[in-house]
């Protein structure tokens, strides 16, 4: 087994970048994670000897860098506006409910054939726009839970947040996404 | 009696952890009586389906 040449490592950059972007949904953070990965790879090529493929080896390093990046994104001071109350109260959705806690005028309606939307190209454009409206940390936790299928405990550990915080963020993601999709897609379907 | 706000939180929690028997019963009674929260429950499950489909789309983009 020969060690990969520096140029060969750089050839994987695009692949790694797409991989990181898919998990982090943040271009700057993805770019940084990939640079850190390549740097670590160049410094520790001997770690490669035991591996069968350069791609697998690099992806392995990248996975660790992504976890670091996810933690940093969660602690980003610009995300502090997204306060999470420890008691799990999500008062930001209060306007949707009346004083007794029952649905107001924007109550969830019945969506006709939601599965059919998954086949519509336009639906995915709306879905992407609705996802982008979520605060970063909320979007990240939702993606880890629903797209990657991680258990809530794993997410909390990785991001170093409490289970309650995690649940509140997931609740917010679901409330916002369904509202946005109803306003911009399902509510408009005849 | 659980109100809609509590019911939506319980629906969301139920997608992430196993609810206690008492929570499940209270939620089931509410959903039986409340069409709006039943819609919310279906939509939340649909979001999971959509997020998984979105991930598959992203992944095939990334591997192209
Ligand atoms: Zn209800």
PDB file of C-alpha atoms and ligand atoms in Angstrom:
ATOM      1  CA  UNK A   1       0.000   0.000   0.000  1.00  0.00           C
ATOM      2  CA  UNK A   2       1.487   3.317  -1.064  1.00  0.00           C
ATOM      3  CA  UNK A   3       0.732   6.537   0.733  1.00  0.00           C
ATOM      4  CA  UNK A   4      -1.515   8.970  -1.125  1.00  0.00           C
ATOM      5  CA  UNK A   5       0.262  11.880  -2.775  1.00  0.00           C
ATOM      6  CA  UNK A   6      -0.678  15.376  -1.656  1.00  0.00           C
ATOM      7  CA  UNK A   7      -2.298  16.070  -4.994  1.00  0.00           C
ATOM      8  CA  UNK A   8      -4.350  12.918  -4.679  1.00  0.00           C
ATOM      9  CA  UNK A   9      -5.749  14.118  -1.363  1.00  0.00           C
ATOM     10  CA  UNK A  10      -6.727  17.430  -2.916  1.00  0.00           C
ATOM     11  CA  UNK A  11      -8.617  15.562  -5.637  1.00  0.00           C
ATOM     12  CA  UNK A  12     -11.117  14.437  -3.036  1.00  0.00           C
ATOM     13  CA  UNK A  13     -11.847  17.980  -1.961  1.00  0.00           C
ATOM     14  CA  UNK A  14     -15.061  18.351  -3.997  1.00  0.00           C
ATOM     15  CA  UNK A  15     -16.443  15.086  -2.751  1.00  0.00           C
ATOM     16  CA  UNK A  16     -15.639  15.980   0.861  1.00  0.00           C
ATOM     17  CA  UNK A  17     -17.138  19.422   0.470  1.00  0.00           C
ATOM     18  CA  UNK A  18     -20.432  18.034  -0.795  1.00  0.00           C
ATOM     19  CA  UNK A  19     -20.442  15.536   2.035  1.00  0.00           C
ATOM     20  CA  UNK A  20     -19.808  18.233   4.659  1.00  0.00           C
ATOM     21  CA  UNK A  21     -22.360  20.590   3.153  1.00  0.00           C
ATOM     22  CA  UNK A  22     -25.009  17.882   3.218  1.00  0.00           C
ATOM     23  CA  UNK A  23     -24.470  17.388   6.939  1.00  0.00           C
ATOM     24  CA  UNK A  24     -23.775  20.969   8.051  1.00  0.00           C
ATOM     25  CA  UNK A  25     -25.913  23.038   5.688  1.00  0.00           C
ATOM     26  CA  UNK A  26     -23.502  25.908   6.157  1.00  0.00           C
ATOM     27  CA  UNK A  27     -21.008  26.704   3.451  1.00  0.00           C
ATOM     28  CA  UNK A  28     -18.355  28.418   5.550  1.00  0.00           C
ATOM     29  CA  UNK A  29     -18.447  25.698   8.198  1.00  0.00           C
ATOM     30  CA  UNK A  30     -18.284  22.972   5.539  1.00  0.00           C
ATOM     31  CA  UNK A  31     -15.324  24.619   3.835  1.00  0.00           C
ATOM     32  CA  UNK A  32     -13.514  24.867   7.143  1.00  0.00           C
ATOM     33  CA  UNK A  33     -14.217  21.257   8.083  1.00  0.00           C
ATOM     34  CA  UNK A  34     -12.807  20.079   4.749  1.00  0.00           C
ATOM     35  CA  UNK A  35      -9.686  22.222   5.083  1.00  0.00           C
ATOM     36  CA  UNK A  36      -9.116  20.861   8.587  1.00  0.00           C
ATOM     37  CA  UNK A  37      -9.582  17.349   7.240  1.00  0.00           C
ATOM     38  CA  UNK A  38      -7.054  17.755   4.440  1.00  0.00           C
ATOM     39  CA  UNK A  39      -4.611  19.382   6.807  1.00  0.00           C
ATOM     40  CA  UNK A  40      -4.983  16.540   9.302  1.00  0.00           C
ATOM     41  CA  UNK A  41      -4.600  14.036   6.460  1.00  0.00           C
ATOM     42  CA  UNK A  42      -1.391  15.640   5.204  1.00  0.00           C
ATOM     43  CA  UNK A  43       0.027  15.654   8.699  1.00  0.00           C
ATOM     44  CA  UNK A  44      -0.848  12.075   9.473  1.00  0.00           C
ATOM     45  CA  UNK A  45      -0.495  10.083   6.312  1.00  0.00           C
ATOM     46  CA  UNK A  46       0.814   7.099   8.227  1.00  0.00           C
ATOM     47  CA  UNK A  47      -2.684   6.657   9.686  1.00  0.00           C
ATOM     48  CA  UNK A  48      -3.726   5.775   6.183  1.00  0.00           C
ATOM     49  CA  UNK A  49      -1.681   2.581   5.897  1.00  0.00           C
ATOM     50  CA  UNK A  50      -4.316   0.473   7.633  1.00  0.00           C
ATOM     51  CA  UNK A  51      -7.151   1.708   5.461  1.00  0.00           C
ATOM     52  CA  UNK A  52      -8.296   0.238   2.199  1.00  0.00           C
ATOM     53  CA  UNK A  53      -9.391   3.409   0.448  1.00  0.00           C
ATOM     54  CA  UNK A  54      -8.260   7.024   0.532  1.00  0.00           C
ATOM     55  CA  UNK A  55     -11.861   8.133   0.273  1.00  0.00           C
ATOM     56  CA  UNK A  56     -12.954   6.086   3.296  1.00  0.00           C
ATOM     57  CA  UNK A  57      -9.999   7.310   5.291  1.00  0.00           C
ATOM     58  CA  UNK A  58     -10.656  10.965   4.493  1.00  0.00           C
ATOM     59  CA  UNK A  59     -14.386  10.613   5.134  1.00  0.00           C
ATOM     60  CA  UNK A  60     -13.543   9.131   8.528  1.00  0.00           C
ATOM     61  CA  UNK A  61     -11.482  12.171   9.457  1.00  0.00           C
ATOM     62  CA  UNK A  62     -14.122  14.485   8.050  1.00  0.00           C
ATOM     63  CA  UNK A  63     -16.846  12.937  10.222  1.00  0.00           C
ATOM     64  CA  UNK A  64     -14.972  14.047  13.334  1.00  0.00           C
ATOM     65  CA  UNK A  65     -14.436  17.530  11.939  1.00  0.00           C
ATOM     66  CA  UNK A  66     -18.149  17.752  11.166  1.00  0.00           C
ATOM     67  CA  UNK A  67     -19.081  16.933  14.756  1.00  0.00           C
ATOM     68  CA  UNK A  68     -16.721  19.687  15.946  1.00  0.00           C
ATOM     69  CA  UNK A  69     -18.277  22.090  13.465  1.00  0.00           C
ATOM     70  CA  UNK A  70     -21.801  21.183  14.577  1.00  0.00           C
ATOM     71  CA  UNK A  71     -20.860  21.986  18.159  1.00  0.00           C
ATOM     72  CA  UNK A  72     -19.392  25.309  17.100  1.00  0.00           C
ATOM     73  CA  UNK A  73     -22.466  26.196  15.062  1.00  0.00           C
ATOM     74  CA  UNK A  74     -24.590  25.517  18.123  1.00  0.00           C
ATOM     75  CA  UNK A  75     -22.517  27.839  20.263  1.00  0.00           C
ATOM     76  CA  UNK A  76     -22.329  30.551  17.645  1.00  0.00           C
ATOM     77  CA  UNK A  77     -23.067  33.872  19.411  1.00  0.00           C
ATOM     78  CA  UNK A  78     -25.147  34.903  16.396  1.00  0.00           C
ATOM     79  CA  UNK A  79     -27.500  32.086  17.287  1.00  0.00           C
ATOM     80  CA  UNK A  80     -28.170  33.433  20.749  1.00  0.00           C
ATOM     81  CA  UNK A  81     -31.386  35.102  19.644  1.00  0.00           C
ATOM     82  CA  UNK A  82     -32.696  31.589  19.498  1.00  0.00           C
ATOM     83  CA  UNK A  83     -33.198  31.285  23.206  1.00  0.00           C
ATOM     84  CA  UNK A  84     -34.443  28.008  24.516  1.00  0.00           C
ATOM     85  CA  UNK A  85     -36.330  28.076  27.778  1.00  0.00           C
ATOM     86  CA  UNK A  86     -35.357  25.220  30.012  1.00  0.00           C
ATOM     87  CA  UNK A  87     -38.957  24.553  31.008  1.00  0.00           C
ATOM     88  CA  UNK A  88     -39.679  23.687  27.420  1.00  0.00           C
ATOM     89  CA  UNK A  89     -42.046  26.588  26.917  1.00  0.00           C
ATOM     90  CA  UNK A  90     -42.139  27.680  23.295  1.00  0.00           C
ATOM     91  CA  UNK A  91     -43.936  30.953  23.704  1.00  0.00           C
ATOM     92  CA  UNK A  92     -43.056  31.979  20.149  1.00  0.00           C
ATOM     93  CA  UNK A  93     -46.007  29.935  18.882  1.00  0.00           C
ATOM     94  CA  UNK A  94     -48.442  31.466  21.375  1.00  0.00           C
ATOM     95  CA  UNK A  95     -50.072  33.549  18.665  1.00  0.00           C
ATOM     96  CA  UNK A  96     -51.323  30.354  17.031  1.00  0.00           C
ATOM     97  CA  UNK A  97     -53.301  29.416  20.135  1.00  0.00           C
ATOM     98  CA  UNK A  98     -56.045  31.176  22.094  1.00  0.00           C
ATOM     99  CA  UNK A  99     -55.796  31.895  25.816  1.00  0.00           C
ATOM    100  CA  UNK A 100     -57.100  28.405  26.638  1.00  0.00           C
ATOM    101  CA  UNK A 101     -54.368  26.866  24.517  1.00  0.00           C
ATOM    102  CA  UNK A 102     -56.678  25.829  21.674  1.00  0.00           C
ATOM    103  CA  UNK A 103     -55.944  26.479  18.016  1.00  0.00           C
ATOM    104  CA  UNK A 104     -56.775  29.942  16.703  1.00  0.00           C
ATOM    105  CA  UNK A 105     -57.410  30.958  13.110  1.00  0.00           C
ATOM    106  CA  UNK A 106     -54.271  29.285  11.738  1.00  0.00           C
ATOM    107  CA  UNK A 107     -55.176  25.765  12.824  1.00  0.00           C
ATOM    108  CA  UNK A 108     -53.700  22.880  10.811  1.00  0.00           C
ATOM    109  CA  UNK A 109     -55.923  21.951   7.903  1.00  0.00           C
ATOM    110  CA  UNK A 110     -56.261  18.618   6.223  1.00  0.00           C
ATOM    111  CA  UNK A 111     -53.583  18.259   3.538  1.00  0.00           C
ATOM    112  CA  UNK A 112     -54.775  16.546   0.406  1.00  0.00           C
ATOM    113  CA  UNK A 113     -52.457  13.748  -0.786  1.00  0.00           C
ATOM    114  CA  UNK A 114     -49.239  14.922   0.867  1.00  0.00           C
ATOM    115  CA  UNK A 115     -47.289  11.947  -0.563  1.00  0.00           C
ATOM    116  CA  UNK A 116     -47.977  13.205  -4.074  1.00  0.00           C
ATOM    117  CA  UNK A 117     -46.107  16.420  -3.219  1.00  0.00           C
ATOM    118  CA  UNK A 118     -42.893  14.417  -2.820  1.00  0.00           C
ATOM    119  CA  UNK A 119     -42.994  13.764  -6.564  1.00  0.00           C
ATOM    120  CA  UNK A 120     -43.472  17.429  -7.494  1.00  0.00           C
ATOM    121  CA  UNK A 121     -40.349  19.398  -8.397  1.00  0.00           C
ATOM    122  CA  UNK A 122     -41.984  22.667  -7.253  1.00  0.00           C
ATOM    123  CA  UNK A 123     -42.762  21.221  -3.859  1.00  0.00           C
ATOM    124  CA  UNK A 124     -39.037  20.738  -3.212  1.00  0.00           C
ATOM    125  CA  UNK A 125     -38.356  24.361  -4.024  1.00  0.00           C
ATOM    126  CA  UNK A 126     -40.951  25.400  -1.414  1.00  0.00           C
ATOM    127  CA  UNK A 127     -39.579  22.822   1.026  1.00  0.00           C
ATOM    128  CA  UNK A 128     -36.057  24.227   0.626  1.00  0.00           C
ATOM    129  CA  UNK A 129     -37.290  27.777   1.182  1.00  0.00           C
ATOM    130  CA  UNK A 130     -39.207  26.753   4.301  1.00  0.00           C
ATOM    131  CA  UNK A 131     -36.155  24.903   5.661  1.00  0.00           C
ATOM    132  CA  UNK A 132     -33.926  27.895   5.048  1.00  0.00           C
ATOM    133  CA  UNK A 133     -36.222  30.059   7.152  1.00  0.00           C
ATOM    134  CA  UNK A 134     -35.500  27.955  10.210  1.00  0.00           C
ATOM    135  CA  UNK A 135     -32.836  29.333  12.539  1.00  0.00           C
ATOM    136  CA  UNK A 136     -29.593  27.453  11.913  1.00  0.00           C
ATOM    137  CA  UNK A 137     -29.499  25.507  15.114  1.00  0.00           C
ATOM    138  CA  UNK A 138     -33.133  24.477  14.796  1.00  0.00           C
ATOM    139  CA  UNK A 139     -32.507  23.326  11.228  1.00  0.00           C
ATOM    140  CA  UNK A 140     -29.419  21.404  12.279  1.00  0.00           C
ATOM    141  CA  UNK A 141     -31.184  19.500  15.059  1.00  0.00           C
ATOM    142  CA  UNK A 142     -34.144  18.749  12.780  1.00  0.00           C
ATOM    143  CA  UNK A 143     -31.840  17.420  10.040  1.00  0.00           C
ATOM    144  CA  UNK A 144     -29.903  15.255  12.514  1.00  0.00           C
ATOM    145  CA  UNK A 145     -33.141  13.794  13.865  1.00  0.00           C
ATOM    146  CA  UNK A 146     -35.275  13.466  10.751  1.00  0.00           C
ATOM    147  CA  UNK A 147     -32.865  13.225   7.825  1.00  0.00           C
ATOM    148  CA  UNK A 148     -30.066  11.300   9.480  1.00  0.00           C
ATOM    149  CA  UNK A 149     -32.402   9.449  11.854  1.00  0.00           C
ATOM    150  CA  UNK A 150     -30.221   9.957  14.930  1.00  0.00           C
ATOM    151  CA  UNK A 151     -31.708   9.301  18.355  1.00  0.00           C
ATOM    152  CA  UNK A 152     -32.381  12.365  20.450  1.00  0.00           C
ATOM    153  CA  UNK A 153     -29.761  11.282  23.041  1.00  0.00           C
ATOM    154  CA  UNK A 154     -27.057  11.085  20.381  1.00  0.00           C
ATOM    155  CA  UNK A 155     -27.956  14.552  19.132  1.00  0.00           C
ATOM    156  CA  UNK A 156     -27.790  16.047  22.634  1.00  0.00           C
ATOM    157  CA  UNK A 157     -24.435  14.413  23.277  1.00  0.00           C
ATOM    158  CA  UNK A 158     -22.959  15.510  19.965  1.00  0.00           C
ATOM    159  CA  UNK A 159     -24.151  19.075  20.344  1.00  0.00           C
ATOM    160  CA  UNK A 160     -23.740  19.198  24.113  1.00  0.00           C
ATOM    161  CA  UNK A 161     -27.262  20.476  24.743  1.00  0.00           C
ATOM    162  CA  UNK A 162     -29.920  19.161  27.110  1.00  0.00           C
ATOM    163  CA  UNK A 163     -32.640  16.735  26.015  1.00  0.00           C
ATOM    164  CA  UNK A 164     -35.219  19.400  26.830  1.00  0.00           C
ATOM    165  CA  UNK A 165     -33.514  21.917  24.552  1.00  0.00           C
ATOM    166  CA  UNK A 166     -33.352  19.329  21.852  1.00  0.00           C
ATOM    167  CA  UNK A 167     -37.103  18.608  22.149  1.00  0.00           C
ATOM    168  CA  UNK A 168     -37.963  22.295  22.096  1.00  0.00           C
ATOM    169  CA  UNK A 169     -35.906  22.841  18.939  1.00  0.00           C
ATOM    170  CA  UNK A 170     -37.548  19.849  17.251  1.00  0.00           C
ATOM    171  CA  UNK A 171     -41.003  21.122  18.241  1.00  0.00           C
ATOM    172  CA  UNK A 172     -40.173  24.532  16.786  1.00  0.00           C
ATOM    173  CA  UNK A 173     -38.877  23.018  13.578  1.00  0.00           C
ATOM    174  CA  UNK A 174     -42.055  20.974  13.126  1.00  0.00           C
ATOM    175  CA  UNK A 175     -44.372  23.875  13.974  1.00  0.00           C
ATOM    176  CA  UNK A 176     -42.552  26.260  11.609  1.00  0.00           C
ATOM    177  CA  UNK A 177     -42.175  23.828   8.741  1.00  0.00           C
ATOM    178  CA  UNK A 178     -45.792  22.688   8.747  1.00  0.00           C
ATOM    179  CA  UNK A 179     -47.030  26.274   8.939  1.00  0.00           C
ATOM    180  CA  UNK A 180     -44.756  27.361   6.101  1.00  0.00           C
ATOM    181  CA  UNK A 181     -45.683  24.379   3.914  1.00  0.00           C
ATOM    182  CA  UNK A 182     -49.381  24.943   4.507  1.00  0.00           C
ATOM    183  CA  UNK A 183     -49.100  28.638   3.619  1.00  0.00           C
ATOM    184  CA  UNK A 184     -46.964  28.118   0.554  1.00  0.00           C
ATOM    185  CA  UNK A 185     -47.972  24.739  -0.782  1.00  0.00           C
ATOM    186  CA  UNK A 186     -50.772  22.659   0.716  1.00  0.00           C
ATOM    187  CA  UNK A 187     -53.065  25.636   1.386  1.00  0.00           C
ATOM    188  CA  UNK A 188     -52.697  26.688  -2.244  1.00  0.00           C
ATOM    189  CA  UNK A 189     -53.512  23.289  -3.755  1.00  0.00           C
ATOM    190  CA  UNK A 190     -57.061  23.072  -5.081  1.00  0.00           C
TER     191      UNK A 190
ATOM    192  CA  UNK B   1     -58.068  17.654  29.824  1.00  0.00           C
ATOM    193  CA  UNK B   2     -55.128  18.353  27.576  1.00  0.00           C
ATOM    194  CA  UNK B   3     -55.376  21.476  25.409  1.00  0.00           C
ATOM    195  CA  UNK B   4     -54.168  21.776  21.793  1.00  0.00           C
ATOM    196  CA  UNK B   5     -50.908  23.439  22.702  1.00  0.00           C
ATOM    197  CA  UNK B   6     -50.037  20.593  25.068  1.00  0.00           C
ATOM    198  CA  UNK B   7     -51.254  18.044  22.544  1.00  0.00           C
ATOM    199  CA  UNK B   8     -48.967  19.388  19.800  1.00  0.00           C
ATOM    200  CA  UNK B   9     -45.981  19.184  22.158  1.00  0.00           C
ATOM    201  CA  UNK B  10     -46.926  15.637  23.037  1.00  0.00           C
ATOM    202  CA  UNK B  11     -47.254  14.696  19.362  1.00  0.00           C
ATOM    203  CA  UNK B  12     -43.797  16.120  18.719  1.00  0.00           C
ATOM    204  CA  UNK B  13     -42.310  14.387  21.786  1.00  0.00           C
ATOM    205  CA  UNK B  14     -43.887  11.114  20.660  1.00  0.00           C
ATOM    206  CA  UNK B  15     -41.813  11.238  17.480  1.00  0.00           C
ATOM    207  CA  UNK B  16     -38.604  11.405  19.497  1.00  0.00           C
ATOM    208  CA  UNK B  17     -39.207   9.232  22.550  1.00  0.00           C
ATOM    209  CA  UNK B  18     -41.556   6.556  23.801  1.00  0.00           C
ATOM    210  CA  UNK B  19     -44.420   8.259  25.607  1.00  0.00           C
ATOM    211  CA  UNK B  20     -45.561   7.025  29.017  1.00  0.00           C
ATOM    212  CA  UNK B  21     -48.830   5.137  29.076  1.00  0.00           C
ATOM    213  CA  UNK B  22     -50.664   8.055  30.711  1.00  0.00           C
ATOM    214  CA  UNK B  23     -49.310  10.462  28.085  1.00  0.00           C
ATOM    215  CA  UNK B  24     -50.343   8.167  25.268  1.00  0.00           C
ATOM    216  CA  UNK B  25     -53.866   7.808  26.647  1.00  0.00           C
ATOM    217  CA  UNK B  26     -54.353  11.530  27.204  1.00  0.00           C
ATOM    218  CA  UNK B  27     -53.060  12.248  23.703  1.00  0.00           C
ATOM    219  CA  UNK B  28     -55.213   9.592  22.109  1.00  0.00           C
ATOM    220  CA  UNK B  29     -58.343  11.014  23.740  1.00  0.00           C
ATOM    221  CA  UNK B  30     -57.438  14.512  22.572  1.00  0.00           C
ATOM    222  CA  UNK B  31     -56.717  13.414  19.006  1.00  0.00           C
ATOM    223  CA  UNK B  32     -59.984  11.483  18.905  1.00  0.00           C
ATOM    224  CA  UNK B  33     -61.872  14.661  19.711  1.00  0.00           C
ATOM    225  CA  UNK B  34     -59.734  17.225  17.906  1.00  0.00           C
ATOM    226  CA  UNK B  35     -59.437  17.192  14.149  1.00  0.00           C
ATOM    227  CA  UNK B  36     -56.924  20.057  14.068  1.00  0.00           C
ATOM    228  CA  UNK B  37     -54.450  18.279  16.269  1.00  0.00           C
ATOM    229  CA  UNK B  38     -55.018  15.074  14.285  1.00  0.00           C
ATOM    230  CA  UNK B  39     -54.032  17.068  11.211  1.00  0.00           C
ATOM    231  CA  UNK B  40     -50.964  18.305  13.073  1.00  0.00           C
ATOM    232  CA  UNK B  41     -50.017  14.731  13.992  1.00  0.00           C
ATOM    233  CA  UNK B  42     -50.317  13.538  10.389  1.00  0.00           C
ATOM    234  CA  UNK B  43     -48.369  16.541   9.136  1.00  0.00           C
ATOM    235  CA  UNK B  44     -45.556  15.944  11.619  1.00  0.00           C
ATOM    236  CA  UNK B  45     -45.245  12.366  10.413  1.00  0.00           C
ATOM    237  CA  UNK B  46     -45.276  13.622   6.848  1.00  0.00           C
ATOM    238  CA  UNK B  47     -42.411  16.030   7.687  1.00  0.00           C
ATOM    239  CA  UNK B  48     -40.324  13.037   8.704  1.00  0.00           C
ATOM    240  CA  UNK B  49     -41.088  11.366   5.391  1.00  0.00           C
ATOM    241  CA  UNK B  50     -40.246  14.579   3.519  1.00  0.00           C
ATOM    242  CA  UNK B  51     -36.988  15.111   5.436  1.00  0.00           C
ATOM    243  CA  UNK B  52     -35.883  11.579   4.580  1.00  0.00           C
ATOM    244  CA  UNK B  53     -36.818  12.043   0.939  1.00  0.00           C
ATOM    245  CA  UNK B  54     -34.976  15.391   0.916  1.00  0.00           C
ATOM    246  CA  UNK B  55     -31.878  13.701   2.318  1.00  0.00           C
ATOM    247  CA  UNK B  56     -32.003  11.037  -0.395  1.00  0.00           C
ATOM    248  CA  UNK B  57     -32.284  13.782  -3.013  1.00  0.00           C
ATOM    249  CA  UNK B  58     -29.333  15.692  -1.512  1.00  0.00           C
ATOM    250  CA  UNK B  59     -27.310  12.531  -1.326  1.00  0.00           C
ATOM    251  CA  UNK B  60     -27.837  11.578  -4.947  1.00  0.00           C
ATOM    252  CA  UNK B  61     -26.891  15.163  -5.842  1.00  0.00           C
ATOM    253  CA  UNK B  62     -23.727  14.863  -3.760  1.00  0.00           C
ATOM    254  CA  UNK B  63     -22.735  11.559  -5.309  1.00  0.00           C
ATOM    255  CA  UNK B  64     -23.289  12.664  -8.844  1.00  0.00           C
TER     256      UNK B  64
HETATM  257 ZN1  LIG C   1     -56.336  19.912  19.669  1.00  0.00          ZN
END
